[in-house]
Short mmCIF file of C-alpha atoms and ligand atoms in Angstrom, two decimals:
data_model
loop_
_atom_site.label_atom_id
_atom_site.label_comp_id
_atom_site.label_asym_id
_atom_site.label_seq_id
_atom_site.Cartn_x
_atom_site.Cartn_y
_atom_site.Cartn_z
CA UNK V 19 -101.24 128.21 -8.12
CA UNK V 20 -103.57 127.07 -10.79
CA UNK V 21 -104.20 130.04 -12.97
CA UNK V 22 -100.51 130.78 -13.41
CA UNK V 23 -99.88 127.34 -14.25
CA UNK V 24 -102.65 127.08 -16.75
CA UNK V 25 -102.12 130.57 -18.51
CA UNK V 26 -98.49 130.78 -18.44
CA UNK V 27 -96.63 134.11 -17.76
CA UNK V 28 -98.44 135.95 -20.53
CA UNK V 29 -101.83 135.33 -18.79
CA UNK V 30 -100.91 136.29 -15.40
CA UNK V 31 -102.41 139.81 -15.52
CA UNK V 32 -105.88 138.95 -17.08
CA UNK V 33 -106.18 136.03 -14.67
CA UNK V 34 -105.22 138.22 -11.67
CA UNK V 35 -107.87 140.63 -12.78
CA UNK V 36 -110.50 137.97 -13.18
CA UNK V 37 -109.53 136.62 -9.85
CA UNK V 38 -110.01 139.99 -8.12
CA UNK V 39 -113.25 140.45 -9.93
CA UNK V 40 -114.37 137.11 -8.60
CA UNK V 41 -113.45 137.96 -5.12
CA UNK V 42 -115.21 141.21 -5.31
CA UNK V 43 -118.40 139.43 -6.41
CA UNK V 44 -118.19 137.26 -3.44
CA UNK V 45 -117.00 134.05 -5.07
CA UNK V 46 -115.18 132.03 -2.39
CA UNK V 47 -113.40 129.59 -4.51
CA UNK V 48 -111.67 129.56 -7.89
CA UNK V 49 -113.28 127.03 -10.36
CA UNK V 50 -111.30 124.58 -12.10
CA UNK V 51 -110.92 125.11 -15.93
CA UNK V 52 -112.11 121.51 -16.55
CA UNK V 53 -115.28 121.88 -14.92
CA UNK V 54 -116.08 125.14 -16.71
CA UNK V 55 -114.87 123.92 -20.17
CA UNK V 56 -117.03 120.93 -20.09
CA UNK V 57 -120.37 122.21 -19.36
CA UNK V 58 -119.99 121.90 -15.67
CA UNK V 59 -123.16 120.30 -14.79
CA UNK V 60 -122.74 121.30 -11.16
CA UNK V 61 -122.84 125.04 -12.27
CA UNK V 62 -125.49 124.86 -14.66
CA UNK V 63 -128.46 125.64 -12.53
CA UNK V 64 -128.81 127.48 -9.24
CA UNK V 65 -128.43 130.84 -7.92
CA UNK V 66 -127.35 134.03 -9.53
CA UNK V 67 -123.94 133.73 -7.68
CA UNK V 68 -123.18 130.67 -9.40
CA UNK V 69 -124.06 132.03 -12.77
CA UNK V 70 -121.80 135.01 -12.10
CA UNK V 71 -119.16 132.57 -10.99
CA UNK V 72 -119.52 130.71 -14.42
CA UNK V 73 -119.67 133.81 -16.44
CA UNK V 74 -116.38 135.14 -14.58
CA UNK V 75 -114.59 131.82 -15.37
CA UNK V 76 -115.86 131.95 -18.98
CA UNK V 77 -114.45 135.30 -19.44
CA UNK V 78 -111.18 134.33 -17.79
CA UNK V 79 -111.05 131.53 -20.38
CA UNK V 80 -111.48 133.83 -23.20
CA UNK V 81 -108.83 136.09 -22.04
CA UNK V 82 -106.58 133.20 -21.84
CA UNK V 83 -107.41 131.99 -25.25
CA UNK V 84 -107.13 135.53 -26.92
CA UNK V 85 -103.75 136.06 -25.16
CA UNK V 86 -102.38 132.93 -26.60
CA UNK V 87 -104.43 132.57 -29.75
CA UNK V 88 -104.70 128.89 -29.22
CA UNK V 89 -106.97 126.24 -27.70
CA UNK V 90 -106.75 125.31 -24.08
CA UNK V 91 -105.76 121.94 -25.19
CA UNK V 92 -102.86 123.37 -26.71
CA UNK V 93 -102.05 125.48 -23.65
CA UNK V 94 -102.10 122.35 -21.47
CA UNK V 95 -99.73 120.49 -23.40
CA UNK V 96 -97.62 122.95 -25.47
CA UNK V 97 -96.21 125.61 -23.06
CA UNK V 98 -92.71 124.73 -22.16
CA UNK V 99 -92.42 123.03 -18.86
CA UNK V 100 -96.06 122.57 -18.38
CA UNK V 101 -96.29 118.92 -18.07
CA UNK V 102 -99.58 118.63 -16.15
CA UNK V 103 -102.16 116.74 -18.17
CA UNK V 104 -105.67 117.43 -17.03
CA UNK V 105 -107.99 114.80 -18.11
CA UNK V 106 -110.97 117.08 -18.34
CA UNK V 107 -108.94 118.85 -21.02
CA UNK V 108 -109.32 115.68 -22.99
CA UNK V 109 -112.99 115.55 -22.56
CA UNK V 110 -113.18 113.13 -19.69
CA UNK V 111 -116.40 113.56 -17.98
CA UNK V 112 -115.69 114.30 -14.43
CA UNK V 113 -119.23 113.44 -13.27
CA UNK V 114 -118.81 109.72 -13.89
CA UNK V 115 -121.74 109.56 -16.17
CA UNK V 116 -119.87 108.89 -19.63
CA UNK V 117 -117.06 106.65 -20.21
CA UNK V 118 -113.78 108.46 -19.86
CA UNK V 119 -111.43 105.49 -20.79
CA UNK V 120 -110.25 106.97 -24.08
CA UNK V 121 -109.88 110.45 -22.90
CA UNK V 122 -107.71 109.59 -19.83
CA UNK V 123 -105.66 107.19 -22.01
CA UNK V 124 -105.03 110.12 -24.30
CA UNK V 125 -103.94 112.37 -21.39
CA UNK V 126 -101.58 109.49 -20.37
CA UNK V 127 -100.25 109.04 -23.89
CA UNK V 128 -99.36 112.69 -24.04
CA UNK V 129 -97.79 112.76 -20.68
CA UNK V 130 -95.54 109.93 -22.04
CA UNK V 131 -94.18 112.17 -24.77
CA UNK V 132 -90.67 112.43 -23.37
CA UNK V 133 -89.67 116.10 -23.13
CA UNK V 134 -85.96 115.37 -23.76
CA UNK V 135 -83.80 112.40 -24.45
CA UNK V 136 -82.94 111.73 -20.87
CA UNK V 137 -83.39 108.11 -19.75
CA UNK V 138 -83.69 106.40 -16.52
CA UNK V 139 -82.60 102.75 -15.53
CA UNK V 140 -81.98 100.65 -18.55
CA UNK V 141 -83.00 103.25 -21.05
CA UNK V 142 -86.54 104.00 -19.60
CA UNK V 143 -87.60 107.45 -21.13
CA UNK V 144 -87.52 110.14 -18.43
CA UNK V 145 -90.75 111.94 -18.46
CA UNK V 146 -89.47 114.69 -16.49
CA UNK V 147 -92.01 114.68 -13.76
CA UNK V 148 -95.20 114.59 -15.99
CA UNK V 149 -98.43 114.47 -14.16
CA UNK V 150 -101.74 113.15 -15.26
CA UNK V 151 -104.24 115.16 -13.12
CA UNK V 152 -107.70 113.68 -12.48
CA UNK V 153 -109.04 117.02 -11.46
CA UNK V 154 -110.86 115.78 -8.50
CA UNK V 155 -113.53 114.20 -10.70
CA UNK V 156 -115.07 110.60 -10.81
CA UNK V 157 -114.57 108.79 -14.01
CA UNK V 158 -116.34 105.86 -15.46
CA UNK V 159 -113.86 103.40 -17.26
CA UNK V 160 -114.97 100.42 -19.31
CA UNK V 161 -111.40 99.30 -19.90
CA UNK V 162 -108.06 99.64 -18.03
CA UNK V 163 -106.03 102.93 -18.05
CA UNK V 164 -102.91 101.60 -19.77
CA UNK V 165 -99.57 103.09 -19.99
CA UNK V 166 -97.70 103.20 -23.39
CA UNK V 167 -95.57 100.00 -23.92
CA UNK V 168 -92.65 102.51 -24.81
CA UNK V 169 -92.26 102.67 -21.01
CA UNK V 170 -91.48 105.75 -18.98
CA UNK V 171 -90.34 107.07 -15.78
CA UNK V 172 -90.67 110.05 -13.48
CA UNK V 173 -94.40 110.63 -13.67
CA UNK V 174 -97.52 110.63 -11.57
CA UNK V 175 -101.19 110.07 -11.85
CA UNK V 176 -103.23 111.59 -9.16
CA UNK V 177 -106.14 113.39 -7.75
CA UNK V 178 -109.42 111.82 -8.51
CA UNK V 179 -111.67 108.72 -8.64
CA UNK V 180 -112.10 105.90 -11.13
CA UNK V 181 -115.01 103.57 -11.30
CA UNK V 182 -115.26 100.56 -13.36
CA UNK V 183 -118.23 100.06 -15.73
CA UNK V 184 -120.57 97.22 -15.44
CA UNK V 185 -118.84 95.56 -18.44
CA UNK V 186 -115.19 96.05 -17.22
CA UNK V 187 -113.27 93.07 -18.04
CA UNK V 188 -113.15 90.82 -14.76
CA UNK V 189 -109.37 89.89 -15.54
CA UNK V 190 -108.08 93.34 -15.74
CA UNK V 191 -107.13 96.14 -13.41
CA UNK V 192 -108.44 99.82 -13.43
CA UNK V 193 -104.80 101.04 -13.83
CA UNK V 194 -102.23 98.78 -15.43
CA UNK V 195 -98.57 99.45 -15.65
CA UNK V 196 -97.70 96.73 -17.98
CA UNK V 197 -95.71 96.66 -21.25
CA UNK V 198 -96.58 93.53 -23.05
CA UNK V 199 -93.91 92.07 -25.00
CA UNK V 200 -91.18 94.32 -23.74
CA UNK V 201 -87.70 93.13 -23.99
CA UNK V 202 -86.53 95.49 -21.30
CA UNK V 203 -85.99 94.22 -17.71
CA UNK V 204 -88.03 97.21 -16.41
CA UNK V 205 -90.69 99.35 -18.19
CA UNK V 206 -91.74 101.85 -15.69
CA UNK V 207 -89.57 103.64 -13.01
CA UNK V 208 -90.43 106.23 -10.32
CA UNK V 209 -94.10 106.14 -11.14
CA UNK V 210 -96.36 107.44 -8.43
CA UNK V 211 -100.13 106.76 -8.20
CA UNK V 212 -101.31 109.10 -5.56
CA UNK V 213 -104.65 110.39 -3.94
CA UNK V 214 -106.87 108.13 -6.06
CA UNK V 215 -110.04 106.34 -5.11
CA UNK V 216 -110.45 103.14 -7.26
CA UNK V 217 -113.88 101.59 -7.32
CA UNK V 218 -113.49 98.16 -9.17
CA UNK V 219 -117.37 97.59 -9.19
CA UNK V 220 -116.89 93.90 -8.39
CA UNK V 221 -115.31 93.52 -11.94
CA UNK V 222 -111.46 93.29 -11.93
CA UNK V 223 -108.70 94.76 -9.65
CA UNK V 224 -107.48 98.17 -8.76
CA UNK V 225 -103.78 98.46 -9.88
CA UNK V 226 -101.50 95.97 -11.60
CA UNK V 227 -97.87 96.79 -11.72
CA UNK V 228 -95.55 94.56 -14.11
CA UNK V 229 -91.87 94.74 -14.21
CA UNK V 230 -91.81 98.20 -12.54
CA UNK V 231 -89.16 99.71 -10.58
CA UNK V 232 -89.46 102.29 -7.68
CA UNK V 233 -93.25 102.88 -7.86
CA UNK V 234 -95.06 104.58 -5.12
CA UNK V 235 -98.76 103.73 -4.38
CA UNK V 236 -99.63 106.44 -1.95
CA UNK V 237 -102.94 107.36 -0.37
CA UNK V 238 -105.13 105.06 -2.32
CA UNK V 239 -108.61 103.77 -1.46
CA UNK V 240 -109.32 100.66 -3.46
CA UNK V 241 -112.77 99.11 -3.10
CA UNK V 242 -115.18 96.57 -4.81
CA UNK V 243 -112.20 94.54 -6.29
CA UNK V 244 -113.08 91.13 -7.33
CA UNK V 245 -109.40 89.87 -7.73
CA UNK V 246 -106.80 92.12 -6.02
CA UNK V 247 -106.67 95.49 -4.88
CA UNK V 248 -103.03 96.04 -5.87
CA UNK V 249 -101.06 93.34 -7.68
CA UNK V 250 -97.30 93.70 -8.11
CA UNK V 251 -95.71 91.23 -10.57
CA UNK V 252 -91.85 91.12 -11.15
CA UNK V 253 -89.83 94.34 -10.85
CA UNK V 254 -88.94 95.70 -7.53
CA UNK V 255 -89.22 98.38 -4.94
CA UNK V 256 -92.88 99.17 -4.98
CA UNK V 257 -93.78 101.12 -1.83
CA UNK V 258 -97.36 100.77 -1.03
CA UNK V 259 -98.31 103.18 1.72
CA UNK V 260 -100.86 105.02 3.52
CA UNK V 261 -103.77 103.22 1.75
CA UNK V 262 -107.11 101.64 2.37
CA UNK V 263 -108.23 98.42 0.68
CA UNK V 264 -111.42 96.40 0.90
CA UNK V 265 -113.64 94.44 -1.24
CA UNK V 266 -116.64 95.75 0.64
CA UNK V 267 -117.18 99.10 2.24
CA UNK V 268 -117.58 97.90 5.69
CA UNK V 269 -116.28 98.87 8.99
CA UNK V 270 -116.13 95.33 10.57
CA UNK V 271 -118.58 92.72 11.78
CA UNK V 272 -120.18 92.68 8.39
CA UNK V 273 -123.01 90.03 8.05
CA UNK V 274 -121.55 89.02 4.67
CA UNK V 275 -117.93 88.58 5.99
CA UNK V 276 -118.01 84.77 5.43
CA UNK V 277 -118.43 85.31 1.70
CA UNK V 278 -115.64 87.89 1.28
CA UNK V 279 -113.26 86.92 -1.66
CA UNK V 280 -110.32 88.59 -3.29
CA UNK V 281 -106.97 89.63 -2.05
CA UNK V 282 -106.04 93.13 -0.80
CA UNK V 283 -102.35 93.30 -1.86
CA UNK V 284 -100.57 90.64 -4.01
CA UNK V 285 -96.82 90.73 -4.07
CA UNK V 286 -95.43 88.41 -6.80
CA UNK V 287 -92.14 90.30 -6.82
CA UNK V 288 -89.43 91.07 -4.30
CA UNK V 289 -87.97 94.10 -2.56
CA UNK V 290 -91.41 95.69 -1.96
CA UNK V 291 -92.59 97.32 1.19
CA UNK V 292 -96.09 97.78 2.48
CA UNK V 293 -96.41 100.48 5.21
CA UNK V 294 -99.41 101.99 7.14
CA UNK V 295 -102.10 100.14 5.18
CA UNK V 296 -105.58 99.03 6.25
CA UNK V 297 -107.14 96.10 4.61
CA UNK V 298 -110.71 96.07 5.67
CA UNK V 299 -112.24 93.16 3.61
CA UNK V 300 -110.87 90.50 1.42
CA UNK V 301 -110.41 86.76 1.89
CA UNK V 302 -106.74 87.36 2.01
CA UNK V 303 -105.09 90.67 3.26
CA UNK V 304 -101.67 90.38 1.66
CA UNK V 305 -100.57 87.36 -0.30
CA UNK V 306 -96.74 87.23 -0.76
CA UNK V 307 -95.14 84.76 -3.25
CA UNK V 308 -91.70 86.21 -3.58
CA UNK V 309 -88.80 86.89 -0.99
CA UNK V 310 -87.57 90.12 0.51
CA UNK V 311 -90.72 92.04 1.17
CA UNK V 312 -91.35 94.02 4.26
CA UNK V 313 -94.71 94.59 5.97
CA UNK V 314 -95.04 97.13 8.69
CA UNK V 315 -97.85 99.14 10.33
CA UNK V 316 -100.70 97.19 8.46
CA UNK V 317 -103.91 96.58 10.01
CA UNK V 318 -105.68 93.59 8.70
CA UNK V 319 -109.26 92.97 9.48
CA UNK V 320 -110.24 91.56 5.98
CA UNK V 321 -111.78 88.32 6.93
CA UNK V 322 -111.59 86.52 10.22
CA UNK V 323 -109.57 83.60 10.29
CA UNK V 324 -112.54 81.71 11.89
CA UNK V 325 -114.40 82.37 8.62
CA UNK V 326 -111.55 81.07 6.49
CA UNK V 327 -109.70 84.34 5.82
CA UNK V 328 -106.01 85.01 6.28
CA UNK V 329 -104.35 88.35 7.09
CA UNK V 330 -100.84 87.77 5.53
CA UNK V 331 -100.07 84.74 3.61
CA UNK V 332 -96.35 83.79 2.70
CA UNK V 333 -96.53 81.33 -0.24
CA UNK V 334 -92.90 80.93 -0.94
CA UNK V 335 -91.89 77.78 0.85
CA UNK V 336 -88.24 77.56 1.58
CA UNK V 337 -87.53 81.32 0.64
CA UNK V 338 -89.64 83.52 2.77
CA UNK V 339 -87.16 86.32 3.63
CA UNK V 340 -89.70 88.62 4.94
CA UNK V 341 -90.21 90.79 7.95
CA UNK V 342 -93.29 91.93 9.70
CA UNK V 343 -93.38 94.57 12.37
CA UNK V 344 -95.71 96.80 14.06
CA UNK V 345 -98.83 95.27 12.61
CA UNK V 346 -102.43 94.81 13.81
CA UNK V 347 -103.85 91.43 12.99
CA UNK V 348 -107.34 91.92 13.84
CA UNK V 349 -108.97 88.35 13.88
CA UNK V 350 -106.79 87.52 11.00
CA UNK V 351 -103.72 85.19 11.07
CA UNK V 352 -100.39 85.20 9.52
CA UNK V 353 -99.73 81.85 7.52
CA UNK V 354 -96.17 80.98 6.36
CA UNK V 355 -95.53 78.00 4.30
CA UNK V 356 -92.09 76.37 5.18
CA UNK V 357 -90.79 79.51 6.60
CA UNK V 358 -87.06 80.23 5.96
CA UNK V 359 -86.12 83.57 7.24
CA UNK V 360 -89.20 85.13 8.61
CA UNK V 361 -89.32 87.81 11.37
CA UNK V 362 -92.56 88.82 13.21
CA UNK V 363 -92.40 91.27 16.14
CA UNK V 364 -93.86 94.11 17.87
CA UNK V 365 -97.28 93.28 16.54
CA UNK V 366 -100.77 92.87 18.15
CA UNK V 367 -102.97 89.85 17.39
CA UNK V 368 -106.57 90.34 18.42
CA UNK V 369 -109.47 87.71 18.52
CA UNK V 370 -107.59 84.42 18.42
CA UNK V 371 -105.39 85.58 15.36
CA UNK V 372 -102.08 83.76 15.42
CA UNK V 373 -99.21 82.78 13.46
CA UNK V 374 -99.47 79.42 11.60
CA UNK V 375 -96.35 77.66 10.22
CA UNK V 376 -97.55 75.39 7.52
CA UNK V 377 -95.49 72.48 6.40
CA UNK V 378 -94.86 71.75 2.66
CA UNK V 379 -91.45 70.13 2.68
CA UNK V 380 -91.28 70.23 6.43
CA UNK V 381 -88.61 73.03 6.78
CA UNK V 382 -88.53 75.93 9.23
CA UNK V 383 -85.39 77.77 9.50
CA UNK V 384 -84.50 81.13 10.71
CA UNK V 385 -87.89 82.07 12.15
CA UNK V 386 -88.37 84.73 14.79
CA UNK V 387 -91.68 85.29 16.27
CA UNK V 388 -90.69 87.52 19.20
CA UNK V 389 -92.05 90.27 21.31
CA UNK V 390 -95.71 90.26 20.16
CA UNK V 391 -98.90 90.50 22.18
CA UNK V 392 -101.92 88.26 21.71
CA UNK V 393 -105.47 88.61 22.84
CA UNK V 394 -108.00 85.66 22.62
CA UNK V 395 -111.34 84.40 23.62
CA UNK V 396 -110.29 81.50 26.00
CA UNK V 397 -110.80 78.86 23.37
CA UNK V 398 -107.30 77.47 23.84
CA UNK V 399 -105.83 78.62 20.53
CA UNK V 400 -102.17 78.65 20.37
CA UNK V 401 -100.31 81.80 19.59
CA UNK V 402 -98.13 80.02 17.08
CA UNK V 403 -99.51 76.95 15.48
CA UNK V 404 -98.00 74.16 13.37
CA UNK V 405 -99.97 72.94 10.41
CA UNK V 406 -98.23 69.65 9.47
CA UNK V 407 -94.89 68.09 10.43
CA UNK V 408 -91.58 69.73 10.39
CA UNK V 409 -88.54 67.63 9.98
CA UNK V 410 -85.98 70.26 9.60
CA UNK V 411 -86.06 72.77 12.32
CA UNK V 412 -83.09 75.23 12.79
CA UNK V 413 -82.84 78.56 14.52
CA UNK V 414 -86.53 78.94 15.03
CA UNK V 415 -87.14 81.34 17.93
CA UNK V 416 -90.72 81.80 19.26
CA UNK V 417 -90.13 83.69 22.35
CA UNK V 418 -91.17 86.59 24.79
CA UNK V 419 -94.65 86.81 23.47
CA UNK V 420 -97.44 87.55 25.88
CA UNK V 421 -101.03 86.42 25.67
CA UNK V 422 -104.29 86.51 27.41
CA UNK V 423 -107.06 84.05 26.45
CA UNK V 424 -104.69 82.20 24.25
CA UNK V 425 -102.15 79.38 24.87
CA UNK V 426 -98.50 80.70 24.77
CA UNK V 427 -96.27 78.45 22.75
CA UNK V 428 -92.50 78.93 22.72
CA UNK V 429 -89.34 77.36 21.61
CA UNK V 430 -87.64 77.96 24.99
CA UNK V 431 -89.21 77.38 28.30
CA UNK V 432 -88.35 76.98 32.00
CA UNK V 433 -90.19 74.83 34.71
CA UNK V 434 -89.44 72.91 37.93
CA UNK V 435 -90.59 69.84 39.82
CA UNK V 436 -90.37 69.06 43.56
CA UNK V 437 -90.97 65.98 45.44
CA UNK V 438 -89.37 63.11 47.59
CA UNK V 439 -87.81 60.39 45.53
CA UNK V 440 -85.23 59.62 43.01
CA UNK V 441 -86.82 60.81 39.83
CA UNK V 442 -88.24 64.18 38.75
CA UNK V 443 -90.16 64.91 35.61
CA UNK V 444 -90.85 68.32 34.15
CA UNK V 445 -93.31 68.22 31.40
CA UNK V 446 -92.94 70.97 28.52
CA UNK V 447 -95.31 69.33 26.19
CA UNK V 448 -97.99 72.09 26.60
CA UNK V 449 -95.64 74.96 26.04
CA UNK V 450 -93.02 73.95 23.56
CA UNK V 451 -94.01 74.64 19.84
CA UNK V 452 -92.39 71.55 18.17
CA UNK V 453 -93.32 68.09 19.41
CA UNK V 454 -90.66 65.82 20.80
CA UNK V 455 -87.77 68.34 20.20
CA UNK V 456 -85.48 69.67 22.89
CA UNK V 457 -82.16 70.81 21.66
CA UNK V 458 -80.57 72.01 24.85
CA UNK V 459 -81.32 71.41 28.58
CA UNK V 460 -79.85 72.95 31.64
CA UNK V 461 -80.95 71.91 35.30
CA UNK V 462 -80.20 72.35 38.84
CA UNK V 463 -81.20 70.11 41.81
CA UNK V 464 -81.72 71.67 45.14
CA UNK V 465 -81.83 68.98 47.93
CA UNK V 466 -81.29 70.80 51.20
CA UNK V 467 -78.53 69.21 53.18
CA UNK V 468 -78.48 66.11 50.98
CA UNK V 469 -75.82 65.59 48.38
CA UNK V 470 -76.97 62.95 46.01
CA UNK V 471 -75.46 61.82 42.77
CA UNK V 472 -77.70 62.99 39.96
CA UNK V 473 -78.16 62.96 36.22
CA UNK V 474 -80.38 63.88 33.15
CA UNK V 475 -82.04 60.67 32.25
CA UNK V 476 -84.35 61.42 29.47
CA UNK V 477 -85.74 64.38 27.25
CA UNK V 478 -88.08 62.48 24.95
CA UNK V 479 -91.70 63.76 24.31
CA UNK V 480 -90.67 67.30 25.48
CA UNK V 481 -90.37 65.88 29.11
CA UNK V 482 -87.25 66.19 31.00
CA UNK V 483 -86.43 63.48 33.62
CA UNK V 484 -83.74 64.01 36.20
CA UNK V 485 -82.65 61.00 38.58
CA UNK V 486 -80.76 60.81 41.71
CA UNK V 487 -78.90 57.75 43.03
CA UNK V 488 -80.91 57.85 46.35
CA UNK V 489 -84.37 58.99 47.48
CA UNK V 490 -84.13 62.63 48.55
CA UNK V 491 -86.61 65.45 49.07
CA UNK V 492 -85.63 67.95 46.22
CA UNK V 493 -86.69 70.48 43.67
CA UNK V 494 -85.56 70.38 40.29
CA UNK V 495 -85.30 73.52 37.97
CA UNK V 496 -85.00 72.99 34.31
CA UNK V 497 -84.40 75.39 31.29
CA UNK V 498 -85.04 73.99 27.79
CA UNK V 499 -84.58 75.22 24.26
CA UNK V 500 -85.82 73.67 21.13
CA UNK V 501 -82.69 74.98 19.35
CA UNK V 502 -79.38 73.46 19.80
CA UNK V 503 -77.38 76.72 19.81
C1 NAG K 610 -82.85 113.51 -29.02
O1 NAG K 610 -82.02 112.82 -29.98
C2 NAG K 610 -82.16 112.85 -31.31
C3 NAG K 610 -81.26 111.83 -31.90
O2 NAG K 610 -79.98 111.88 -31.39
C4 NAG K 610 -81.81 114.35 -31.68
O3 NAG K 610 -82.14 114.45 -33.09
C5 NAG K 610 -82.80 115.24 -30.88
O4 NAG K 610 -82.37 116.59 -31.17
C6 NAG K 610 -82.62 114.97 -29.51
N1 NAG K 610 -83.64 115.82 -28.76
C7 NAG K 610 -83.35 116.44 -27.63
C8 NAG K 610 -84.57 117.14 -27.16
O5 NAG K 610 -82.24 116.54 -27.17
C1 NAG K 611 -88.94 60.80 51.92
O1 NAG K 611 -89.02 59.48 51.57
C2 NAG K 611 -88.30 58.71 52.73
C3 NAG K 611 -88.49 57.26 52.16
O2 NAG K 611 -89.74 56.97 51.68
C4 NAG K 611 -88.74 59.01 53.90
O3 NAG K 611 -88.11 58.22 54.86
C5 NAG K 611 -88.63 60.49 54.23
O4 NAG K 611 -89.13 60.83 55.50
C6 NAG K 611 -89.28 61.25 53.28
N1 NAG K 611 -88.97 62.66 53.43
C7 NAG K 611 -89.84 63.58 53.42
C8 NAG K 611 -89.15 65.02 53.66
O5 NAG K 611 -90.96 63.58 53.23
C1 NAG K 612 -86.95 57.96 27.40
O1 NAG K 612 -88.41 58.02 27.85
C2 NAG K 612 -89.29 57.37 26.59
C3 NAG K 612 -90.56 57.53 27.04
O2 NAG K 612 -90.91 57.24 28.31
C4 NAG K 612 -88.80 55.88 26.54
O3 NAG K 612 -89.53 55.28 25.37
C5 NAG K 612 -87.21 55.86 26.16
O4 NAG K 612 -86.81 54.54 26.26
C6 NAG K 612 -86.41 56.43 27.29
N1 NAG K 612 -85.06 56.57 26.87
C7 NAG K 612 -84.07 56.31 27.79
C8 NAG K 612 -82.73 56.49 27.23
O5 NAG K 612 -84.21 55.95 28.86
#
């Protein structure tokens, strides 16, 4: 409970007294110290009830002060075990009118004073669970909130909104976990950024994580970014979850959609996961340039592929090692350059969104696009499409997908031909994904009472030709697979 935390044990009784007084006076909520301590624009005018409210809070503060004989600032930081740093205690203006950069950075710096000599991975100081609390305010920042280069782990920043000023540097991020010039492998560990709304004001980006380990990005709403919503560089195990990212506040069919730029999430590192995230406007939803990242439960309607957007882009040709499941690609496609180990399953593609395999060196190996559903607009768009020529194709499985209004492409197919003669052709060119590639064929010939000699004549051009040694009336059933195994 707030008062107990603030005052410490010694202040419990006066606080309770004030609380009871407040309740008796019909006050329904307990004000936050920060709001009161800094003039509280919201309480300054208005009814007598509000004034009473303020007076009570003021009295409470005085009793806390006298019982400690110290300033509130000292209370927040000095009492043993109280490691919650309220930015309003540092003079940060929670109304968003005045620049709060220095105040919040001071709170962060204090939170980074390690309470013990305990360390985490590679000697990162263990901050013991310190919290930088934004007190539910909105803060204007003219420069990034930066973490001390000394590094730190086991801390969180949460509970408020940040808005970039009109002169915020366009190449920076509102919150930066980055220790420039550090010689450590990792500088920040088990950091949590939670319950934050970040308004980048079309200046820079939202969050930048550099060489960080085990970071939680949880319940963020990042908007108006010019570069990226969240950018992860190096390090590993950043979990981006339950968050909403968009360059523009829009709910779809935005008249300006063709002009959306920026990237919702950029993963220039490995071993990260993105789960339960919505990206509602950006040229690229998620850009992945390193292997071993997983994406699940993501809804991308950031910029329709028809307008030049991409939902999820894998730009790590030859080393994809990524798995996507349970996603909703809403008019936005998945693009993978030279996919090597890529899994896409259980996802819904709407509005002609598809999976594009883009050839760089022409290698596709270990690709599974299986068990997805696609809905299109009868424009003949392929559910999986090749962009360029693939010379090396190995273990590529595009199978058991279902579509309406789009053309199903597959790496395995079945078909049949019936007629009277000595040659039967089953054409798989429309359904097979790779041109002129059949790795495996199985056929059976049904010819009533006849018993002709027959053979597989030709499989070029994704067509299977079966011939008999005499003219018969027959049906030929064929199974083909573009893989050889
Ligand atoms: C941390 O280590 C230093 C140097 O060994 C020592 O002087 C200090 O007492 C230690 N502090 C704590 C809180 O253990
Ligand atoms: C198949 O073709 C042969 C020769 O052209 C003809 O004799 C035979 O009647 C045909 N059989 C059928 C079922 O059409
Ligand atoms: C198979 O068919 C293609 C195209 O019709 C042809 O060019 C090729 O020579 C045929 N191969 C054989 C072994 O008959």
